[in-house]
């Protein structure tokens, strides 16, 4: 700045004020209303903006892969449905299919249809749970009540068939469990599906359809919800692929890829359903994809239930199950994403090594990249939209 | 896994000359030498961009799994003691994928990190490192992922015994449920 | 003698005011619980009070009274203890000028509404005090958000009120109602519709109610600036929130809906009931909003206030002034 005329005080003071706002380290979790379990995020925050985030996991590590080495195959199916507890039966399916492949056992059709029906019901249950808890984290507490009410119908159905709402332990190597229990005396009266199951299912599915429409009006169309979620947490496709993000998170970014269409672990090719995708990969798209997936799951359940063939529930397998040597990788489209089991068997009654590929582990590994530069309230919106479960992350 | 596209095998043999292809039970496995680990991934990344997982297997010869083999049953041949590191990559259009594997000697358990090629290998390598004791050279932050601070040992090694198994041995004959309708 | 009489009368009025405020707040708390419950297909309070649960707020208050008085070790004790009192004081002070009938008002100050707005802004100070003195990062963030939000929304609120003042030509609350009676229409129809909407929106934000409840964002900051408070101190904040709702609804009813006046009813006798009915309608609206909508993010909140509400309220004042001169 040049001085003024002669004799005038000219100050060339260039005042540059840099507001020193110290960085604050904010510990979000592990006990926190919105982190879906014991996830800890160590966030370096500057005001309301995040500089960096480091997720700390392992609070729920139960050592599944080590446990798998000291369990027999039937014992393992009881353990595995606790990995992603919202998806129950869907956790067991790829594992038993892997064991069946190695044994060369062909699963009867009826059992396969029942597996499809239950898997899709668990998908509906998991997504309804998401539909209810996500708006709650953003401040709207009413969708919680509506969605969970309808979810009860689905859980009642599952309970009627398997005896458990969350941990069905219903798969067996070679098929499914007879619903009324095995054993000599029971055999003559063993019914596989409870009486009235088909009718109840149709009614429950109609109600689920209705609640999806309710959610459309109440949440999806709500301007504030849209403002909170549109443009927030965009995952570009390349990043998603690099990090292994799968399931509705990947489909929200516009990739029309669904393992149910390309893998043959269950007879999905007999059913007619669509694969919804999003456009931008933001939180709103992920919400919409899951909402649509419920509708598609309802379609599959209705078709499957209408067409269940008669037949045995389980293939003839030896009483003591020994899986011959071999290695096999089977993956399935779980509600959270791609879940797979790499089974290494050396003969014997338990596996030699089981590598569990869980969807949420890969889904949240993208968090450090995704949350950089975001605002603190957006953490909640983004975390919720990834829809992960700590049991799935930590195994 | 459904049948893969016929072009995949040709592409793989072209891109990774030193790979040994094997396919059984619907799973394609490609064994590559240790020195070609990162390069082979890089060569295949264009065709198979989805990084699914990375882990390892601890092959140990003196581990009993279940019962001893009965007379007449196939006995397990000598297992070569080594770490086998596996990674799976796939695509998101036709569902093709393969498992790449390489062997590491136990006394020199080091491998180049894949984080330069697939950023998602980060957490998987951390987990493999703490569970098996494998060192991934070039990894930006090989800190423990699951295990608490001060944890000693590498849990997924066969030599690491589960505390509960020290207290109470392998249970043996526990599954007594009759499979629907047969007694064989 | 008359001085004594004055003080006695003042004491009686303040006591009555305190009873009305606390009673009204408890009713509104009960309404929030029950109405919210029915909107969510639940039942709400059921046991405390013979199946209708009307004694629930009372039971809660008694429960809080007997809780341990906790002050965090690192907290700034005097500020920490003072914050809830400041909050409650500010809200209660507003009621001094709320007219329940032409005669039933603690003091019909000439500065009426000006005083009310000034007293209401004590709440901002209390939030900052609470957030800062709690020695807790989450509380601090809540306090900062609260401060920013309340300052931002105070402006549209005041500007909306100015529109009314310009049209009525007076700051006194009773005279504003008289002006509406003279006009024959409540101001919400009689020229201040925009002002009414702005005022209701801004007061929702001043009260930190959803969709503006970032400061208390329950799913993010646990309870924001209120996190470390328990027992009687928490009760004071809680009560202050609902007393504030009562106050905001009362002011809005007086300024825009005609206050204690309803054509055909004698204001002296029916006044309080008319006012309470109008307060009830507005309170219901505010409760309805809370249970339906998610919350706005902080920057969206701010941009809504500064880019929309403030220019709109300025335009409202200009239009009112022009029309006042022209008509």
XYZ file of C-alpha atoms in Angstrom, chain A residues 24-29 32-34 45 47-48 135-143 145-146 149 218 222 224-225 227-229 232 375-378 380, chain C residues 36-42 137-138 140-142 144-145 210-211 213-214 217-222 290-301 303:
74
model
C -10.048 -30.472 18.933
C -9.905 -34.215 19.190
C -13.411 -35.504 19.571
C -14.011 -39.061 20.595
C -17.264 -40.294 19.153
C -18.134 -43.567 20.772
C -22.896 -43.251 21.619
C -26.534 -43.248 20.586
C -25.814 -43.324 16.899
C -12.317 -31.452 14.456
C -15.044 -26.102 14.730
C -17.670 -28.134 12.970
C -34.531 -40.911 10.342
C -34.308 -41.216 14.117
C -30.654 -40.318 13.971
C -31.547 -37.305 11.904
C -34.174 -36.218 14.377
C -37.477 -37.657 13.178
C -38.703 -40.129 15.706
C -41.965 -41.221 14.137
C -40.856 -43.506 11.254
C -42.631 -46.649 15.294
C -44.274 -47.239 11.959
C -44.563 -52.257 13.880
C -43.211 -39.354 5.536
C -39.652 -34.684 3.365
C -35.616 -31.469 5.541
C -34.635 -35.107 5.168
C -31.576 -31.485 2.595
C -29.754 -33.525 5.195
C -29.006 -36.419 2.895
C -23.893 -35.781 1.564
C -19.300 -31.539 8.981
C -19.911 -33.112 12.368
C -23.678 -33.569 11.923
C -22.905 -35.214 8.614
C -24.227 -39.211 11.752
C -46.709 -37.365 20.389
C -47.523 -40.857 21.503
C -50.765 -41.020 19.604
C -49.110 -39.688 16.506
C -46.689 -42.566 16.732
C -49.292 -45.197 17.367
C -48.274 -45.506 21.004
C -16.523 -31.326 24.697
C -19.967 -32.393 23.616
C -19.290 -27.185 24.523
C -20.229 -27.986 20.978
C -23.877 -27.900 21.977
C -21.688 -23.091 20.608
C -24.345 -24.347 18.263
C -37.128 -29.783 16.198
C -36.556 -29.034 13.362
C -32.910 -28.708 17.826
C -29.281 -28.950 16.791
C -29.278 -33.029 18.925
C -29.966 -36.096 20.936
C -28.523 -38.593 18.596
C -25.292 -36.713 18.188
C -24.393 -34.860 21.277
C -26.386 -36.864 23.774
C -41.510 -31.835 16.487
C -42.726 -35.355 15.971
C -42.894 -35.183 12.196
C -39.739 -33.604 10.909
C -36.040 -34.434 11.151
C -33.650 -31.720 12.164
C -31.886 -29.224 9.984
C -28.121 -29.174 9.968
C -26.407 -26.202 11.546
C -25.309 -24.497 8.364
C -28.685 -25.098 6.736
C -30.279 -23.588 9.806
C -28.588 -20.073 5.889
